[in-house]
Amino acid sequence: MEYQFGLNGLKPAKDFNKKERGSCKVQYCRRKVFWSAVERFILKGFSWEAAIDKILDAYGSHKSVAKILKMMQKDRAANVDRLGV
C-alpha cells in the first residue's frame, strides 16, 4: 500500500506535496493508476489482497508489473473499465 501507507518507513505517496510529486513524477504517475484502482476496491469492501487479485485477473497474472501498469494507463486514457469498480 505504497500510495496510502508508504514503504519501508517512507511517506505515503498520497501525502506528497507538489515538490515531492514533481521529483519522482514518472514513478508516482505510473503507479497512481494502480493504487487508485486498489483504493476503489477497498472502498467497495474488498481487502487489498482481493483487490490485487482482481486487478491481476483483469490484466493477466502472467504479465509483468510494468506491462499491467501500461495497460491500466491506456485504459484510463481511453475511459475503459476492465475492473468494474
mmCIF file of C-alpha atoms in Angstrom:
data_model
loop_
_atom_site.group_PDB
_atom_site.id
_atom_site.type_symbol
_atom_site.label_atom_id
_atom_site.label_comp_id
_atom_site.label_asym_id
_atom_site.label_seq_id
_atom_site.Cartn_x
_atom_site.Cartn_y
_atom_site.Cartn_z
ATOM 1 C CA MET A 1 0.000 0.000 0.000
ATOM 2 C CA GLU A 2 2.730 2.362 -1.045
ATOM 3 C CA TYR A 3 0.207 5.022 -2.064
ATOM 4 C CA GLN A 4 -1.730 5.024 1.219
ATOM 5 C CA PHE A 5 0.802 3.934 3.859
ATOM 6 C CA GLY A 6 4.275 4.250 2.296
ATOM 7 C CA LEU A 7 7.015 1.635 2.034
ATOM 8 C CA ASN A 8 9.931 0.934 4.351
ATOM 9 C CA GLY A 9 9.025 3.807 6.665
ATOM 10 C CA LEU A 10 8.781 6.356 3.843
ATOM 11 C CA LYS A 11 5.980 8.881 3.475
ATOM 12 C CA PRO A 12 2.840 7.639 1.652
ATOM 13 C CA ALA A 13 2.597 8.864 -1.944
ATOM 14 C CA LYS A 14 -0.879 10.295 -1.291
ATOM 15 C CA ASP A 15 0.722 12.743 1.178
ATOM 16 C CA PHE A 16 3.371 14.046 -1.228
ATOM 17 C CA ASN A 17 3.353 17.805 -1.678
ATOM 18 C CA LYS A 18 3.702 19.383 -5.127
ATOM 19 C CA LYS A 19 7.510 19.476 -4.984
ATOM 20 C CA GLU A 20 7.758 15.831 -3.867
ATOM 21 C CA ARG A 21 5.368 14.682 -6.608
ATOM 22 C CA GLY A 22 7.486 16.542 -9.146
ATOM 23 C CA SER A 23 10.757 14.956 -8.029
ATOM 24 C CA CYS A 24 9.501 11.440 -8.746
ATOM 25 C CA LYS A 25 6.644 12.302 -11.077
ATOM 26 C CA VAL A 26 7.198 9.436 -13.501
ATOM 27 C CA GLN A 27 7.081 6.775 -10.798
ATOM 28 C CA TYR A 28 4.232 8.488 -8.964
ATOM 29 C CA CYS A 29 2.080 8.835 -12.089
ATOM 30 C CA ARG A 30 2.837 5.352 -13.340
ATOM 31 C CA ARG A 31 1.817 3.723 -10.064
ATOM 32 C CA LYS A 32 -1.095 6.012 -9.165
ATOM 33 C CA VAL A 33 -3.476 4.323 -11.607
ATOM 34 C CA PHE A 34 -2.849 1.030 -9.804
ATOM 35 C CA TRP A 35 -3.223 2.446 -6.295
ATOM 36 C CA SER A 36 -6.370 4.310 -7.296
ATOM 37 C CA ALA A 37 -7.880 1.030 -8.508
ATOM 38 C CA VAL A 38 -6.907 -0.719 -5.262
ATOM 39 C CA GLU A 39 -8.443 2.134 -3.287
ATOM 40 C CA ARG A 40 -11.732 1.846 -5.237
ATOM 41 C CA PHE A 41 -11.899 -1.877 -4.424
ATOM 42 C CA ILE A 42 -11.212 -1.211 -0.740
ATOM 43 C CA LEU A 43 -14.000 1.376 -0.657
ATOM 44 C CA LYS A 44 -16.316 -1.321 -2.048
ATOM 45 C CA GLY A 45 -15.399 -3.595 0.871
ATOM 46 C CA PHE A 46 -12.658 -5.766 -0.642
ATOM 47 C CA SER A 47 -9.356 -6.445 1.122
ATOM 48 C CA TRP A 48 -6.212 -5.143 -0.515
ATOM 49 C CA GLU A 49 -5.241 -8.742 -1.317
ATOM 50 C CA ALA A 50 -8.563 -9.352 -3.097
ATOM 51 C CA ALA A 51 -8.198 -6.036 -4.943
ATOM 52 C CA ILE A 52 -4.783 -7.019 -6.278
ATOM 53 C CA ASP A 53 -6.104 -10.451 -7.285
ATOM 54 C CA LYS A 54 -8.948 -8.811 -9.215
ATOM 55 C CA ILE A 55 -6.519 -6.499 -11.000
ATOM 56 C CA LEU A 56 -4.297 -9.451 -11.925
ATOM 57 C CA ASP A 57 -7.340 -11.413 -13.134
ATOM 58 C CA ALA A 58 -8.413 -8.498 -15.327
ATOM 59 C CA TYR A 59 -4.995 -7.727 -16.808
ATOM 60 C CA GLY A 60 -3.262 -11.096 -16.727
ATOM 61 C CA SER A 61 -1.324 -12.539 -13.825
ATOM 62 C CA HIS A 62 1.381 -13.734 -16.221
ATOM 63 C CA LYS A 63 2.211 -10.173 -17.304
ATOM 64 C CA SER A 64 4.921 -8.058 -15.724
ATOM 65 C CA VAL A 65 4.035 -5.235 -13.348
ATOM 66 C CA ALA A 66 5.294 -2.700 -15.891
ATOM 67 C CA LYS A 67 3.061 -4.180 -18.607
ATOM 68 C CA ILE A 68 -0.001 -4.148 -16.335
ATOM 69 C CA LEU A 69 0.650 -0.527 -15.353
ATOM 70 C CA LYS A 70 0.946 0.490 -19.027
ATOM 71 C CA MET A 71 -2.298 -1.328 -19.838
ATOM 72 C CA MET A 72 -4.058 0.361 -16.929
ATOM 73 C CA GLN A 73 -2.832 3.792 -18.065
ATOM 74 C CA LYS A 74 -4.073 3.158 -21.607
ATOM 75 C CA ASP A 75 -7.437 2.021 -20.284
ATOM 76 C CA ARG A 76 -7.730 5.120 -18.111
ATOM 77 C CA ALA A 77 -6.909 7.370 -21.078
ATOM 78 C CA ALA A 78 -9.488 5.565 -23.246
ATOM 79 C CA ASN A 79 -12.097 5.532 -20.447
ATOM 80 C CA VAL A 80 -12.156 1.716 -20.382
ATOM 81 C CA ASP A 81 -13.052 -0.034 -17.098
ATOM 82 C CA ARG A 82 -11.916 -3.671 -17.073
ATOM 83 C CA LEU A 83 -12.267 -3.824 -13.316
ATOM 84 C CA GLY A 84 -15.915 -2.900 -12.902
ATOM 85 C CA VAL A 85 -15.348 -0.610 -9.909
#
